[in-house]
Short mmCIF file of C-alpha atoms in Angstrom, two decimals:
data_model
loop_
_atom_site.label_atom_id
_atom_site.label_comp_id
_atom_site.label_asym_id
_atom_site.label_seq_id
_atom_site.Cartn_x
_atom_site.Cartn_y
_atom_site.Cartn_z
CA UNK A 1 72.07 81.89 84.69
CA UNK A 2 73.47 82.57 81.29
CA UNK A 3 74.80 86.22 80.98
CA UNK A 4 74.12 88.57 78.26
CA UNK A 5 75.97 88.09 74.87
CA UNK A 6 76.75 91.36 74.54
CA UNK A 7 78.43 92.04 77.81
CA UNK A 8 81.55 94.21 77.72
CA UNK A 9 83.02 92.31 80.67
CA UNK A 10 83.15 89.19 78.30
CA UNK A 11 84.17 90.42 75.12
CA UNK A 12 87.07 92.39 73.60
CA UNK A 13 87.21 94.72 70.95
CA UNK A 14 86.97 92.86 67.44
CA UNK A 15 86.63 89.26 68.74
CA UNK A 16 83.53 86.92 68.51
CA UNK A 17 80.61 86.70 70.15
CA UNK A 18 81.62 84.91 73.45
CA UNK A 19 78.92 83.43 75.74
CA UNK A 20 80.17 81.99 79.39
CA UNK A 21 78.22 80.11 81.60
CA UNK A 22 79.02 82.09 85.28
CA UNK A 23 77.75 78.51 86.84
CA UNK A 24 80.72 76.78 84.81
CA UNK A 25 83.24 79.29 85.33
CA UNK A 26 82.34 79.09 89.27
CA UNK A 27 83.00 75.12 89.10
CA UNK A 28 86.28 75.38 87.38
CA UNK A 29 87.71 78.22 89.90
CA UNK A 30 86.35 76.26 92.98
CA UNK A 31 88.53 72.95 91.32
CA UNK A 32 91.94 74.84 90.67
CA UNK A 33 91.81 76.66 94.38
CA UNK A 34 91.35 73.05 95.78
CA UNK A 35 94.44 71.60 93.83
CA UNK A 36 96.48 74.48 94.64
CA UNK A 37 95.44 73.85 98.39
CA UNK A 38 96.21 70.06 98.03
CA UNK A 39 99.29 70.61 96.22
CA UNK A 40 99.86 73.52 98.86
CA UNK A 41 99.57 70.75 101.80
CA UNK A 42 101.07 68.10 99.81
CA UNK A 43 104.50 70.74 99.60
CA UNK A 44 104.29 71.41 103.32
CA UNK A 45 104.20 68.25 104.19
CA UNK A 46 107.09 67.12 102.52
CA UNK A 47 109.73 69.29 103.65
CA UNK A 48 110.32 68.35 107.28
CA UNK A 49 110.89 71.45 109.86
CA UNK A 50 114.28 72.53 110.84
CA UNK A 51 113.44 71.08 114.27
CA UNK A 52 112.73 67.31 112.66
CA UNK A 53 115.80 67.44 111.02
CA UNK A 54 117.97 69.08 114.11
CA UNK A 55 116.44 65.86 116.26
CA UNK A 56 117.16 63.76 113.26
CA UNK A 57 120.47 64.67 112.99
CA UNK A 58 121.59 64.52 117.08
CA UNK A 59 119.77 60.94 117.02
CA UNK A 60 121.95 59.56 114.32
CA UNK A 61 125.17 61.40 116.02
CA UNK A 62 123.93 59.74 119.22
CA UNK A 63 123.96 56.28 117.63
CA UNK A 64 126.89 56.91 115.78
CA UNK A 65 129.02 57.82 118.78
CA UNK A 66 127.73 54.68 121.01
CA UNK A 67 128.23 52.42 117.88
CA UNK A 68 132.40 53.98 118.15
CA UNK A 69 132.60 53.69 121.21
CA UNK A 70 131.00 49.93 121.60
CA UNK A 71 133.32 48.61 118.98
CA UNK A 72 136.83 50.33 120.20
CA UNK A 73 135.96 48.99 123.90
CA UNK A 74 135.60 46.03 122.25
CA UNK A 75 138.69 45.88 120.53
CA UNK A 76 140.76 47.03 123.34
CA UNK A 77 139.48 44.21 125.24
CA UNK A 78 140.42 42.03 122.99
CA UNK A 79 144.29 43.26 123.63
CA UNK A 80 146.68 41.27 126.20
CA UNK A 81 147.16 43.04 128.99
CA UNK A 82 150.66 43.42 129.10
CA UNK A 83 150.00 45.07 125.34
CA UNK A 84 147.27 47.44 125.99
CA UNK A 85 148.97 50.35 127.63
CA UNK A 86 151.10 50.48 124.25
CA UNK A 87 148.41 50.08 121.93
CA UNK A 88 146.41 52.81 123.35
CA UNK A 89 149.78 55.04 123.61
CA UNK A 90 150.50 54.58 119.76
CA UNK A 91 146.76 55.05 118.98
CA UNK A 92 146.37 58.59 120.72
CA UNK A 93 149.84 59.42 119.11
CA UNK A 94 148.00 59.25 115.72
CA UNK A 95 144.93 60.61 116.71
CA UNK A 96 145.98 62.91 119.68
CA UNK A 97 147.55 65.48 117.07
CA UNK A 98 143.33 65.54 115.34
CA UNK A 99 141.45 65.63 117.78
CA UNK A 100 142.73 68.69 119.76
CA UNK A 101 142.61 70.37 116.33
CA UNK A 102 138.55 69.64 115.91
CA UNK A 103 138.12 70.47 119.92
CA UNK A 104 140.44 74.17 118.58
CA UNK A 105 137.74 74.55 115.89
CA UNK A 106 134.69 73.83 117.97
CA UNK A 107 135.99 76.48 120.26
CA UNK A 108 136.46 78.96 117.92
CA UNK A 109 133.22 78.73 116.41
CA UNK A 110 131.92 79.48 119.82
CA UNK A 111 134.27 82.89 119.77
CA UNK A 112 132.66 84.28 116.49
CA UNK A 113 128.93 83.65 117.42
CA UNK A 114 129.59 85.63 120.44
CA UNK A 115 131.07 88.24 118.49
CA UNK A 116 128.20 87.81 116.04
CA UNK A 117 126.17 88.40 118.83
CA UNK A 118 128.09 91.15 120.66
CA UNK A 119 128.07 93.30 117.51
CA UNK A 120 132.07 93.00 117.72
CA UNK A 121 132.98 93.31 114.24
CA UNK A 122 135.74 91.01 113.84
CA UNK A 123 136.57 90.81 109.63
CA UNK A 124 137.69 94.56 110.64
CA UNK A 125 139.55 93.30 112.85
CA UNK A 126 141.26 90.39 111.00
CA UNK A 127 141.09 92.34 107.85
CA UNK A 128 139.02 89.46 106.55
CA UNK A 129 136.97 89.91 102.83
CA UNK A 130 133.05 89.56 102.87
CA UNK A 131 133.95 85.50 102.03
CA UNK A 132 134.89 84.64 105.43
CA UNK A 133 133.05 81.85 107.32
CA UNK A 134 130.86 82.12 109.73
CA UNK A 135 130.24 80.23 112.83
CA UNK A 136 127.63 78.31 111.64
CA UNK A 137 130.30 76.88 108.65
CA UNK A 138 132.59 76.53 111.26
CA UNK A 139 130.47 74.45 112.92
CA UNK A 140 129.89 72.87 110.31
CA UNK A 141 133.22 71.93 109.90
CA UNK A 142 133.63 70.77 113.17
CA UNK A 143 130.83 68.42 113.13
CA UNK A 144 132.60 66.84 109.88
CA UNK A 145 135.65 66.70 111.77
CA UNK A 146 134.18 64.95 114.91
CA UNK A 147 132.81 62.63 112.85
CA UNK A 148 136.03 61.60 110.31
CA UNK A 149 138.67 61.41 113.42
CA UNK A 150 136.77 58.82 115.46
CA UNK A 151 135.46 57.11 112.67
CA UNK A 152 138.89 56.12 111.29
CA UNK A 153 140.37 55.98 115.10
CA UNK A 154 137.53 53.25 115.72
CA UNK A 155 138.51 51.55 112.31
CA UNK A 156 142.03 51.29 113.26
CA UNK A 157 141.24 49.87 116.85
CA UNK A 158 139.11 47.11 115.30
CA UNK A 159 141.62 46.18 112.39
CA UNK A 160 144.47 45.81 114.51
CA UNK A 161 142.62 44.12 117.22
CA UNK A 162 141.35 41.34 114.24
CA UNK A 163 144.85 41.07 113.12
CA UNK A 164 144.49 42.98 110.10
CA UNK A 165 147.68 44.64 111.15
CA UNK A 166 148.23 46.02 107.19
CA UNK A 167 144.79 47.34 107.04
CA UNK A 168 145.24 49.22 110.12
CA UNK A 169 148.27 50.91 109.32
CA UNK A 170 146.48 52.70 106.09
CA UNK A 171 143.64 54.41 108.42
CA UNK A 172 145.82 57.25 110.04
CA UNK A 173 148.06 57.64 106.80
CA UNK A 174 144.89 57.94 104.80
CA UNK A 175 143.61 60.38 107.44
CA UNK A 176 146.45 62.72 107.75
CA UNK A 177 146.24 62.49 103.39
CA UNK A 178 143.07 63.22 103.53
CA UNK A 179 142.91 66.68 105.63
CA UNK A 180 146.03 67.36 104.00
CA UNK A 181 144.39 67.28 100.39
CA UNK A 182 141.40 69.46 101.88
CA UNK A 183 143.88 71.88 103.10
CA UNK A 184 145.90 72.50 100.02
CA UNK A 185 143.19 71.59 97.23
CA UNK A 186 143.37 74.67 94.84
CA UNK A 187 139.75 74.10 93.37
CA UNK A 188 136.88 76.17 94.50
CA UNK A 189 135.63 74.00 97.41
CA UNK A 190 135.97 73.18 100.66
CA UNK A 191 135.94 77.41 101.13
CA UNK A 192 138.85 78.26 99.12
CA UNK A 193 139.38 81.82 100.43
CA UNK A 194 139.30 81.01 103.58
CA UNK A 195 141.90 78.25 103.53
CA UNK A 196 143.85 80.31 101.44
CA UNK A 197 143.87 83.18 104.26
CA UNK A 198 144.58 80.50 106.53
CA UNK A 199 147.61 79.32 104.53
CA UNK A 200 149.04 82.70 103.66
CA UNK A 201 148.60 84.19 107.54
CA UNK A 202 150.94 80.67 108.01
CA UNK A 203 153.81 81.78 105.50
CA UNK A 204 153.57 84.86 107.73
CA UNK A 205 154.37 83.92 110.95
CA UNK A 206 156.81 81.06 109.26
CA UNK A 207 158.82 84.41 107.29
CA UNK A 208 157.63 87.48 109.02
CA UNK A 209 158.85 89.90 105.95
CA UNK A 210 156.61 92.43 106.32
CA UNK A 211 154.99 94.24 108.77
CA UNK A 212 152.84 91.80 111.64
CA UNK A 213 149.29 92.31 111.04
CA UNK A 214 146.81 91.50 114.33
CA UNK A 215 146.05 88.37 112.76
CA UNK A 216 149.24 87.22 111.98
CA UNK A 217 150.46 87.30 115.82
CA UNK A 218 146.97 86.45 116.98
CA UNK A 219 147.09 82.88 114.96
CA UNK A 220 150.91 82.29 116.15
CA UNK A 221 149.64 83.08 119.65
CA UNK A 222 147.42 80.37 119.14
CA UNK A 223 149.87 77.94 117.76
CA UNK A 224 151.77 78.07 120.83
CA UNK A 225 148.87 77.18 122.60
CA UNK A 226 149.46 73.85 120.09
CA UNK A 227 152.98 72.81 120.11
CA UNK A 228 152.24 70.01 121.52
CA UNK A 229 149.74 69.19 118.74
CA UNK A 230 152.83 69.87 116.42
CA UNK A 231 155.09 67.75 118.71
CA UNK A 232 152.78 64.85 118.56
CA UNK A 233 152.34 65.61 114.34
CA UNK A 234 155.86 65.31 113.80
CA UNK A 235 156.05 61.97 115.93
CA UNK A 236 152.96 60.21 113.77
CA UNK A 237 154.56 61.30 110.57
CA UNK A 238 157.89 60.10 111.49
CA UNK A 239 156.13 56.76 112.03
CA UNK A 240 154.69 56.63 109.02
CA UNK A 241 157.76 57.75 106.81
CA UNK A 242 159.78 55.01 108.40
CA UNK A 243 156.87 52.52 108.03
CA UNK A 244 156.30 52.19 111.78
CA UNK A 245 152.55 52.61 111.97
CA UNK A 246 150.93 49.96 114.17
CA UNK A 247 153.89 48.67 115.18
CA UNK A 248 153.81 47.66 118.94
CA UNK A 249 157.81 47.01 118.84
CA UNK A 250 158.28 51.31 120.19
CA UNK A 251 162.23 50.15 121.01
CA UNK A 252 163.30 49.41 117.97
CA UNK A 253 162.48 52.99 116.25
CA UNK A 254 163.00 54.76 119.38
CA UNK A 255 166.10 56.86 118.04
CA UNK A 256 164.43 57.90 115.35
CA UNK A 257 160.88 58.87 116.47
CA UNK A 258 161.04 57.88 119.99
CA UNK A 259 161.84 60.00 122.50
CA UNK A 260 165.33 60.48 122.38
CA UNK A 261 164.75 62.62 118.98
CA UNK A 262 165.99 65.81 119.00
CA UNK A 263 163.52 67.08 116.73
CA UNK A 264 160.91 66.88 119.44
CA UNK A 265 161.99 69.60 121.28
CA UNK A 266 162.71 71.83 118.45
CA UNK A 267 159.08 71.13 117.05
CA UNK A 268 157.87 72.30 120.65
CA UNK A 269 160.04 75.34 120.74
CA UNK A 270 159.28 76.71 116.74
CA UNK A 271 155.85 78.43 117.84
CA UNK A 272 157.48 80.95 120.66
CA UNK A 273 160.34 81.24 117.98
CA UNK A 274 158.46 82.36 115.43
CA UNK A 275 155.98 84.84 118.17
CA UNK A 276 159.54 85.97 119.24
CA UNK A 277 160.73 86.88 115.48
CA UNK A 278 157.42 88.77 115.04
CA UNK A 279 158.24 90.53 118.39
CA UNK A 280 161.50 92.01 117.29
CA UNK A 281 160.02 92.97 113.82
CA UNK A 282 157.60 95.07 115.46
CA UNK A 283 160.20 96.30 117.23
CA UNK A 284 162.31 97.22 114.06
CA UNK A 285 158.90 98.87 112.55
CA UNK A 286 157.52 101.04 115.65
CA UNK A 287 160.80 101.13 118.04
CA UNK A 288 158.24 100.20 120.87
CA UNK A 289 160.42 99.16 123.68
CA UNK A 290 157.55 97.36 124.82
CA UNK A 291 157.83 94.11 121.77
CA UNK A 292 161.45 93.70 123.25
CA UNK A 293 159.54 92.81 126.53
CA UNK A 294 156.92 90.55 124.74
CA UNK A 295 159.98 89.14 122.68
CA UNK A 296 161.56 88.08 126.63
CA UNK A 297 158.52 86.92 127.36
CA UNK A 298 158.50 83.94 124.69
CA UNK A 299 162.36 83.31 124.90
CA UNK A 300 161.42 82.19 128.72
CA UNK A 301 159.86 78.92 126.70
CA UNK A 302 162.86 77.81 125.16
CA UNK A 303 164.45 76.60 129.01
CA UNK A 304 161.62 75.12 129.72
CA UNK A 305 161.59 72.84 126.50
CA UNK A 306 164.94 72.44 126.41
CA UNK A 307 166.28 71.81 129.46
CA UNK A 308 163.36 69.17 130.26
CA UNK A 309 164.82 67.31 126.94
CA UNK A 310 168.27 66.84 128.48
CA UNK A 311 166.56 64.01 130.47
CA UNK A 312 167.20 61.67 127.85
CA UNK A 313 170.57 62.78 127.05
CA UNK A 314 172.47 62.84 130.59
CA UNK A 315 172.76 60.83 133.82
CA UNK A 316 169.68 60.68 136.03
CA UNK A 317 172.03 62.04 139.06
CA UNK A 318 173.18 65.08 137.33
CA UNK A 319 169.45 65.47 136.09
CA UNK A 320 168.44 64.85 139.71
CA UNK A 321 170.90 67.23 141.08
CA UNK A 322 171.61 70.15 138.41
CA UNK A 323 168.87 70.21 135.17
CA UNK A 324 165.77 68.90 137.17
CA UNK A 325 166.23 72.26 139.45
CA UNK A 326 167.16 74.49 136.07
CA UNK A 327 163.80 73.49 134.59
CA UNK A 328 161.62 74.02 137.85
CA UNK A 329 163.21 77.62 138.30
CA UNK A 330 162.36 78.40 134.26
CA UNK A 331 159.13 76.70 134.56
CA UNK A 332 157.97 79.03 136.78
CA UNK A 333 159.45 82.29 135.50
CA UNK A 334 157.97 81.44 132.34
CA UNK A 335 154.65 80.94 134.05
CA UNK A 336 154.50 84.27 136.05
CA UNK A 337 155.52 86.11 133.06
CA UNK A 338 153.49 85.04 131.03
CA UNK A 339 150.05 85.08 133.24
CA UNK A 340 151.44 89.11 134.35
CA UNK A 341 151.20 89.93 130.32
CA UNK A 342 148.26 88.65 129.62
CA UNK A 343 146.57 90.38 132.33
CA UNK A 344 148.49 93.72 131.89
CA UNK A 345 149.01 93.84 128.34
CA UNK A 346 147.09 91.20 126.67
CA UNK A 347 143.58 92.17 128.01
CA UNK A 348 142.74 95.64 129.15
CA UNK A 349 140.51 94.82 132.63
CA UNK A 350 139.95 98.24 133.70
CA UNK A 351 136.66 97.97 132.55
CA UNK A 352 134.19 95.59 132.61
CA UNK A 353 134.08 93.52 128.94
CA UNK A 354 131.73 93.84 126.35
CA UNK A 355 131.92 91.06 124.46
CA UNK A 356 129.11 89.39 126.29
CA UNK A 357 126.51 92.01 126.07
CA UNK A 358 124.61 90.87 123.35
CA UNK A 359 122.56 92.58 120.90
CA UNK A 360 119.50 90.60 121.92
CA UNK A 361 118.72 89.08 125.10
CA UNK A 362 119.61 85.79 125.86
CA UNK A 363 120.94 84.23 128.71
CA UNK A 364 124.51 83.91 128.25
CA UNK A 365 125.13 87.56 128.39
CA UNK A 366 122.47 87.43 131.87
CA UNK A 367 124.83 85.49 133.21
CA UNK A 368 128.45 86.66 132.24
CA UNK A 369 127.75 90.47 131.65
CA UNK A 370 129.00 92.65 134.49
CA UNK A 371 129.40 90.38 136.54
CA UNK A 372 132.84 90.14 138.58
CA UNK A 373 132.96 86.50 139.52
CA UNK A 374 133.53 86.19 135.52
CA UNK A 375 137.10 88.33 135.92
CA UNK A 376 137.55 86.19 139.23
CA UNK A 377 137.72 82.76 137.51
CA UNK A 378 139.06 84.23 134.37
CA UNK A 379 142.16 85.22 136.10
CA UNK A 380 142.13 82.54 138.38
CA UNK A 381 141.77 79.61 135.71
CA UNK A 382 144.23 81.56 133.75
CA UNK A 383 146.92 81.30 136.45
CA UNK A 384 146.15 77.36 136.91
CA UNK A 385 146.24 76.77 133.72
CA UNK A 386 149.36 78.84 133.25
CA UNK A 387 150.88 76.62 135.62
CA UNK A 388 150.35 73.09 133.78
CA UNK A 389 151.16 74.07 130.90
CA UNK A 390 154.60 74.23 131.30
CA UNK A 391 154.07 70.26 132.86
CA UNK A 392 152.70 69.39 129.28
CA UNK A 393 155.85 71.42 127.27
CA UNK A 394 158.19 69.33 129.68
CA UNK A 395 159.19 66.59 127.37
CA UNK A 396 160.42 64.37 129.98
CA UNK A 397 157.00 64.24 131.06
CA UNK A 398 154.75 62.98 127.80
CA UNK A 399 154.65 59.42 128.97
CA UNK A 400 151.60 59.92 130.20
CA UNK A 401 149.40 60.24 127.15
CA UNK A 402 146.27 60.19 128.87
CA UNK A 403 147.10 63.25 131.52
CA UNK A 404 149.23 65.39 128.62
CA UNK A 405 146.05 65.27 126.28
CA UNK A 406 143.63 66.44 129.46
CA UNK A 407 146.06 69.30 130.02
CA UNK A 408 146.29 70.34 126.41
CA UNK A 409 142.68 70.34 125.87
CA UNK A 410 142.50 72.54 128.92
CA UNK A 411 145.19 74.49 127.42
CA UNK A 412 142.94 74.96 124.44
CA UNK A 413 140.51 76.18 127.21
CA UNK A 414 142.28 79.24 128.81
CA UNK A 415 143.60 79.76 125.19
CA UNK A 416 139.63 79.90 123.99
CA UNK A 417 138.97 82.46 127.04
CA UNK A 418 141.95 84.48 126.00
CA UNK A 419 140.57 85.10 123.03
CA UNK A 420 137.30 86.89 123.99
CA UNK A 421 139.52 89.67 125.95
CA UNK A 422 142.40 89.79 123.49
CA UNK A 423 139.72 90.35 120.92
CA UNK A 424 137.20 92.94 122.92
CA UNK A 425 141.23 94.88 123.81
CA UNK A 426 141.65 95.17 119.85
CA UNK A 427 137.93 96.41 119.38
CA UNK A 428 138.28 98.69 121.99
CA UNK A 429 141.27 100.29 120.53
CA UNK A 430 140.04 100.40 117.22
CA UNK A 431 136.76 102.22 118.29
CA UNK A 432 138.99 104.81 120.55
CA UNK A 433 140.46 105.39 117.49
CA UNK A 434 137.61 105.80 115.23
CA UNK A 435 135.75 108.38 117.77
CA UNK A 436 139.16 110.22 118.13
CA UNK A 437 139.40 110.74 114.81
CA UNK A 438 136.26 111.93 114.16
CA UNK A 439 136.26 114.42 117.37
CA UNK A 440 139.61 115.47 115.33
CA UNK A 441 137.59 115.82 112.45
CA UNK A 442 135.14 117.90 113.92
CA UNK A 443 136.85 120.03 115.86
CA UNK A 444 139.14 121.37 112.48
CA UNK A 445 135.41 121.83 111.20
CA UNK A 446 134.71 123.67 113.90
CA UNK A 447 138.30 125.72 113.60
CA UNK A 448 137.39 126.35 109.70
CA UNK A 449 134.16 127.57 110.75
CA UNK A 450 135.39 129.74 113.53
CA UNK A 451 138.35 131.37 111.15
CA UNK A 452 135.71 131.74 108.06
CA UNK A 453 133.75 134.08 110.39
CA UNK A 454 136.57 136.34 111.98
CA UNK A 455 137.92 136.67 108.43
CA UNK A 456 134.92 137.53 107.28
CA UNK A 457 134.46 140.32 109.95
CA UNK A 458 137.23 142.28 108.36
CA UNK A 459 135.53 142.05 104.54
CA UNK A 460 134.27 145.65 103.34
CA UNK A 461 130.78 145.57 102.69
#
């Protein structure tokens, strides 16, 4: 049907006659819907769902870690017997120090999405800028770390076991270069802020010359829960200063990075030094009697680390008969001392946490809200783990790679639990605070108020 020529609907004020054919104009719409649906379908199916790609990415993980872990069975195979037990020691020495650092992260990534999901607001806390990461970029992290460590631990089992003895000795050095460029890059990747928080919290607890913020004696607490890390960090770069790495031959640099070094100990001993120093500067800021305590608490780890070192420095009968009891007795005086502070000053168990009541349901928080079997094995693992962690600061005792990295991970553990407590404590204190202050606040309103209206009792009117 042809419309009329002088429609309004077709025509505009001063332009020319105009006819449309409605039949044509149909036709053409109909055509442009269908290639925006096309194009529309065409779009959708192109971009895979996050689902596809969350299955895409465990199955290459998956094949990824069996590929790893096929070719470093391999290669220790391929080992002498009589050679194994030492290639597998100096291999977790390089590695060791890495790994428990990714399993730390992994952890702690877990800490802030419960907090995320607790409502616990922890960049007040930490005093942390609207840059810091998330747990999903921690994660994130993580996963690149998991990946990296095994990758070049795997490369460095198969190179040495082909004889490429030169070629192995580059993987961990290239390694520990590599996170050590990531760390201290000064360009604006790799989450600059944060690492520069990270670094400057550090120079902190290293030089505590100004007052201890809660992160700067949260992170050293933490670091504690590492000196072993640090022990093992100082060993693997000892090796590769003196040009050691993937060297089987452990005898002939055993003074210098074996374990009759004295800096072994002192590595182990610099965390509760440094927690110590921040102790007494509290001390000399608030005159709280109670950082002298916390201050006697961390001195109890410098027997322990200490007197388990003379092992390699006196007789095995006076060992036997004087320093072996020494180290028992401060072993365990360090252990109940510590496990009585972090139940009576560390955590505040009066009251049932709230960390794990989430904002939305889910069934973490069904399971650990409220309920008292979680303060049961809190306390209870805590003790344990208490316990063997003073076998894994006994130096005397890190022979046994394979049982010293099981008790450090577990270590990290009861140090990951700590947190949620040590963390809901702060909250708690910093909400008190916040309601008493404005109940202050409102009550001196409510004094104004009271002394505006008996003044104004006595006005003339």
């Amino acid at each position: 049907m042809d419309s009329p020529a002088n429609s309004s609907h077709l025509r505009k004020s001063g332009s020319r006659l105009v006819v449309y054919d409605i039949g044509i104009l149909e036709d053409a719409a109909a055509s442009v819907f269908e290639e925006d649906t096309t194009d529309a379908k065409a779009t959708t199916t192109i971009i895979p769902s996050p689902l596809v790609k969350f299955n895409l990415h465990v199955l290459l993980f998956i094949i990824w870690g069996v590929t790893c872990c096929k070719i470093s069975w391999d290669s220790v195979k391929r080992m002498s017997l009589n050679l194994r037990d030492l290639f597998l020691y100096e291999a977790f020495l390089y590695y060791n120090p890495l790994l428990l650092v990714t399993i730390m992260v992994w952890l702690w990534g877990i800490n802030l999405w419960v907090f995320a999901q607790a409502d616990v607001n922890f960049p007040k806390i930490f005093d942390l800028d609207q840059n810091h990461l998330s747990h999903t970029q921690i994660w994130k992290c993580a996963t690149w770390m998991t990946i990296i460590v095994p990758t070049s631990m795997t490369a460095y089992l198969y190179l040495y076991s082909n004889g490429e003895v030169s070629l192995a000795a580059s993987q961990p050095v290239l390694l520990y270069a590599a996170f050590a460029m990531a760390l201290l890059c000064p360009f604006h990747i790799f989450y600059l802020s944060s690492r520069y928080f990270l670094l400057r919290t550090l120079w902190r607890i290293v030089f505590p010359l100004q007052a201890i913020a809660f992160a700067d004696f949260f992170l050293a607490d933490i670091l504690t829960s590492m000196s072993k890390v640090f022990s093992d960090l100082e060993r693997s770069v000892c090796r590769m200063v003196h040009r050691q790495v993937a060297t089987i031959a452990w005898f002939e640099g055993d003074s210098v990075c074996g374990s009759h070094s004295v800096a072994i100990p002192i590595v182990l001993v610099l965390p509760y030094l440094f927690r110590l120093f921040q102790c007494l500067r509290q001390y000399k800021d608030t005159r709280d009697k109670t950082s002298l305590f916390n201050a006697l608490k961390y001195s109890t780890a410098v027997p322990v680390i200490f007197v388990s070192a003379l092992q390699y420095h006196v007789f095995p009968d006076k060992w036997v008969n004087l320093y072996r009891p020494l180290w028992l007795v401060s072993a365990v005086v360090n252990c109940l001392y510590s496990f009585y502070w972090d139940l009576t000053r560390d955590w505040d168990l009066s009251c049932f946490t709230v960390v794990f009541k989430f904002n939305k349901p889910h069934i973490l928080s069904h399971y650990l809200y409220g309920r008292k079997w979680v303060y049961f094995w809190v306390i209870g693992s805590n003790l344990i783990l208490r316990c063997t962690w003073t076998y894994k600061l006994s130096a005397h005792l890190r022979h046994n790679y394979l049982t010293v990295f099981t008790i450090t991970a577990l270590e990290m553990f009861r140090r990951f639990q700590w947190v949620f407590f040590r963390v809901e404590n702060e909250w708690n204190k910093i909400s008190n605070n916040k309601s008493s202050n404005t109940q202050l606040y409102l009550g001196d309103q409510q004094d104004k108020e009271e002394e505006f209206l008996i003044n104004s009792n006595g006005h003339n009117v």
